[in-house]
Each structure stands twice: as structure tokens, then as C-alpha cells.
Amino acid sequence: MMTRILRPAAAAAAALLALGTMAEPAQSQVNQDKTQMEKPDQMRMEQMMGGWPKASKEAAMFMTKKYGPPAAMSKDLMVWGKTGPWKRTIVYAQEYPHEFPAYHTDVMQQFIDYKAPADMYDELAMYDGSVVVERTSGEISARCDKEGANFLALNLANDIVTGKLSVKEARKMYGEQAMAMKAKQPAPYTEKLLFQAQAGGTADPGRALMKGMNESKQ
């Protein structure tokens, strides 16, 4: 499992298109949404999650309690736009089994803008299969079951990219921080992003091999 670029689940496409046309809500509206969710919206959300597994329901309710209701939802997923440090968050109805660092299911994927050097992609793939690098869009994401675990995954990914830790060291530290978080002991890598998330300017459209491919034929 060497050089690779993983992509989000195809089911997210329609919801993300809807998000692309939405303006970012005012902070006062966000605060209002966090404190009280309209009953019809709450009922619809609960109906959507009727057949969801426990991990997915818990992730969706966590996001709603902390950041407000989702910007888009379907029977397959719920999507939040810009919330806290995240560019977007997707909670999936589908669970993805993951054995590292111990068995759990990945259900919540959280994105930030990030430009990872292409020669670091192999290391990131070996570090954690649920860390997703998107070179073209200039994003990195982590997919786990809890926000704290996603903070942890991305903080350690950044340590690998910056040369602070090797893959082996990062995997070892992941286990240590995850155990501390579970035991409700101090685990700073799980509490927030420990590096400054980039704000755009990270996309890499690549270089054209052929000119005029998109030009209309006369």
C-alpha cells in the first residue's frame, strides 16, 4: 500500500455540491443553531438516522451539539461546512472497519486545507490508512469515530511532513495519545490542531501534457 491518493466516498458528491452554493452563516446564527435546533429539523435528522449504526449517530449528535445542525443531509450522510478549525465534516451512515490503533469503525471525516509534499505521500499512507491526502484540491482529512481522534491523526501527519517524527514514532505516539484520551488523561494531540491550518492556496492542478483539450472545435 504505497503511493496513493484516496478520495472521499462517492456518496458525498451531491451534498458537497449543495454546500458549494451556501454562504457561511453569521456567527450569531451559528450560536443560535447550537443552542436550539428547530423541531422540524431535529425530527427530520432523527428520521434520517433511523437505520444508522450507533457510531454514526453518536458522531452526528456530537457535531450537532458542538457546531449546530448539518448544512445538508440524506439517508447516507450528513455534511457540515466551515465549523471551528474544519473546512467541512462528513458523517457517514456506513461504517468503515479500522484496526489501528485498536478496532473501531470510521464514520466521521474532517477536512482542512493542507499542501503535503508529493514525496511524503508514501509515508502518510504507511502511517494511517484513514488519513486522506487530496493533492488536486489541496486538502488533507482524517476519518475516525471521534473529533479528538481526527485531531490526533492530523497532528501526527503534520509531524511526519515536517520531519518531527518518523512513521514508526508517529504510530507509537498515536497509540499512547489515544490510550490517554480514552482514560480521560491529558492528551494534547487530541484536543485541537497543534499547527496553523492553511486558508486556501493549497490546490495543485498539476501540469498539462496536451494543450487545447478543452477548446471547442470550430
XYZ file of C-alpha atoms in Angstrom:
218
model
C 0.000 0.000 0.000
C 2.450 2.617 -1.224
C 1.923 5.843 -3.145
C -1.774 6.623 -3.276
C -4.290 9.416 -3.074
C -7.565 8.356 -1.515
C -10.800 10.158 -2.268
C -13.944 10.701 -0.167
C -16.871 8.358 -0.617
C -18.771 8.971 -3.819
C -21.986 9.394 -1.850
C -20.719 12.761 -0.578
C -20.713 14.398 -4.012
C -24.304 15.618 -4.101
C -24.177 17.035 -0.591
C -20.899 18.809 -1.291
C -22.373 20.423 -4.398
C -25.136 21.804 -2.235
C -22.590 23.129 0.227
C -20.702 24.912 -2.521
C -23.600 27.313 -3.063
C -24.129 28.119 0.602
C -22.818 31.299 2.179
C -21.054 30.915 5.504
C -23.569 31.666 8.293
C -23.149 34.639 10.583
C -21.680 33.812 13.991
C -24.874 34.871 15.747
C -26.844 32.391 13.650
C -24.328 29.635 14.378
C -24.642 30.281 18.109
C -28.430 30.224 17.843
C -28.362 26.947 15.928
C -26.061 25.404 18.543
C -28.341 26.278 21.431
C -31.655 25.351 19.855
C -32.381 23.253 16.803
C -35.740 23.788 15.151
C -38.033 20.875 15.991
C -38.887 20.023 12.358
C -35.165 19.896 11.513
C -34.423 17.796 14.576
C -37.241 15.403 13.725
C -36.019 15.131 10.129
C -32.486 14.477 11.321
C -33.668 11.734 13.672
C -35.709 10.182 10.867
C -32.691 10.237 8.546
C -30.626 8.450 11.193
C -33.291 5.841 11.893
C -31.283 2.952 10.483
C -27.813 4.334 11.197
C -25.294 2.408 13.328
C -24.537 3.674 16.820
C -21.132 5.170 15.958
C -22.613 7.244 13.125
C -25.480 8.505 15.280
C -23.097 9.477 18.082
C -20.819 11.369 15.693
C -23.757 13.256 14.152
C -25.166 14.198 17.550
C -21.724 15.318 18.741
C -21.364 17.606 15.728
C -24.882 18.991 16.172
C -24.357 19.720 19.861
C -20.969 21.398 19.331
C -21.393 23.145 15.977
C -25.098 23.198 15.164
C -27.213 21.222 12.670
C -25.759 19.939 9.393
C -25.823 22.064 6.252
C -27.000 19.101 4.189
C -28.280 15.641 4.994
C -29.517 12.454 3.368
C -30.115 8.868 4.440
C -26.447 8.150 3.644
C -24.588 11.090 5.193
C -24.686 14.484 6.886
C -22.402 17.377 5.960
C -21.248 20.418 7.928
C -19.498 23.325 6.217
C -16.953 25.564 7.944
C -17.054 24.788 11.677
C -14.264 25.536 14.147
C -10.953 24.556 12.515
C -12.628 22.329 9.927
C -13.233 23.203 6.284
C -16.016 20.614 6.240
C -17.126 17.493 8.072
C -18.950 14.460 6.697
C -20.612 11.880 8.940
C -21.399 8.673 7.061
C -24.150 6.153 7.709
C -21.709 3.499 6.511
C -19.059 2.248 8.933
C -15.514 1.549 7.732
C -13.790 -1.049 9.980
C -10.339 0.100 11.114
C -7.899 -1.901 13.263
C -5.412 0.906 14.039
C -4.629 1.564 16.847
C -7.413 -0.770 18.067
C -10.612 -1.942 16.421
C -13.220 0.747 15.797
C -15.265 1.975 12.846
C -14.528 5.146 10.890
C -17.657 7.253 10.373
C -16.626 10.933 10.569
C -14.287 12.565 8.048
C -12.978 16.073 8.732
C -11.075 18.223 6.230
C -8.635 21.140 6.275
C -6.654 22.910 3.554
C -3.147 21.456 3.502
C -0.311 21.186 0.992
C 1.664 17.995 1.591
C 4.830 17.462 -0.470
C 4.293 14.716 -3.047
C 7.338 12.835 -1.779
C 5.646 12.463 1.633
C 2.577 10.618 0.337
C 4.117 7.178 0.843
C 4.952 7.975 4.466
C 1.449 9.274 5.152
C -0.070 6.149 3.591
C 2.105 3.908 5.767
C 1.284 5.959 8.857
C -2.524 5.707 8.790
C -4.852 4.484 6.054
C -7.596 6.809 7.289
C -5.551 9.946 6.658
C -6.591 11.103 3.200
C -4.409 13.404 1.076
C -6.035 15.235 -1.831
C -3.300 16.763 -3.989
C -5.516 18.387 -6.637
C -7.867 20.122 -4.187
C -5.086 20.764 -1.664
C -6.760 19.100 1.295
C -5.970 16.578 3.976
C -8.569 14.812 6.089
C -8.831 12.232 8.827
C -11.671 9.737 9.152
C -12.325 8.171 12.539
C -15.194 7.970 15.009
C -14.371 10.995 17.194
C -13.163 14.541 16.627
C -10.349 14.032 19.131
C -9.023 11.101 17.121
C -9.122 13.217 13.952
C -7.139 15.974 15.685
C -4.637 13.317 16.737
C -4.334 11.807 13.264
C -3.742 15.155 11.558
C -1.354 16.495 14.204
C 0.835 13.428 13.789
C 0.547 13.582 9.996
C 1.881 17.133 10.172
C 4.730 15.974 12.428
C 5.676 13.421 9.757
C 5.545 16.010 6.957
C 7.667 18.494 8.916
C 10.216 15.841 9.880
C 9.490 15.978 13.597
C 8.549 12.281 13.759
C 9.147 9.179 11.673
C 6.234 6.962 10.643
C 7.160 4.450 13.343
C 7.391 7.153 16.004
C 4.083 8.698 14.931
C 2.252 5.363 15.091
C 3.659 4.712 18.564
C 2.638 8.168 19.753
C -0.816 7.700 18.245
C -1.384 4.682 20.463
C -0.116 6.493 23.551
C -2.274 9.577 22.998
C -5.345 7.503 22.126
C -4.990 5.488 25.330
C -4.598 8.672 27.366
C -7.692 10.195 25.743
C -9.720 7.063 26.476
C -8.567 7.142 30.113
C -9.513 10.851 30.308
C -5.901 11.798 30.961
C -4.080 14.765 29.349
C -3.634 14.109 25.627
C -2.825 17.442 23.941
C -2.646 15.966 20.438
C -6.346 15.035 20.709
C -7.598 18.421 21.908
C -7.039 20.706 18.908
C -4.904 21.220 15.824
C -1.394 21.985 17.056
C -0.397 23.684 13.812
C -1.894 26.558 11.857
C -4.313 25.239 9.269
C -3.769 26.851 5.893
C -6.520 29.031 4.449
C -6.612 28.239 0.759
C -3.792 28.454 -1.745
C -3.036 24.749 -1.341
C -4.560 23.328 -4.530
C -2.270 21.726 -7.102
C -3.959 21.472 -10.533
C -0.930 19.700 -11.968
C 0.694 20.368 -15.333
C -0.946 19.853 -18.702
C 0.515 17.225 -21.029
C -1.618 18.254 -24.003
C -2.809 21.713 -24.968
C -6.222 22.606 -26.297
C -8.074 19.549 -24.977
C -10.900 21.709 -23.659
C -11.040 24.100 -26.569
C -14.276 23.893 -28.534
C -13.985 22.527 -32.038
C -14.580 25.042 -34.793
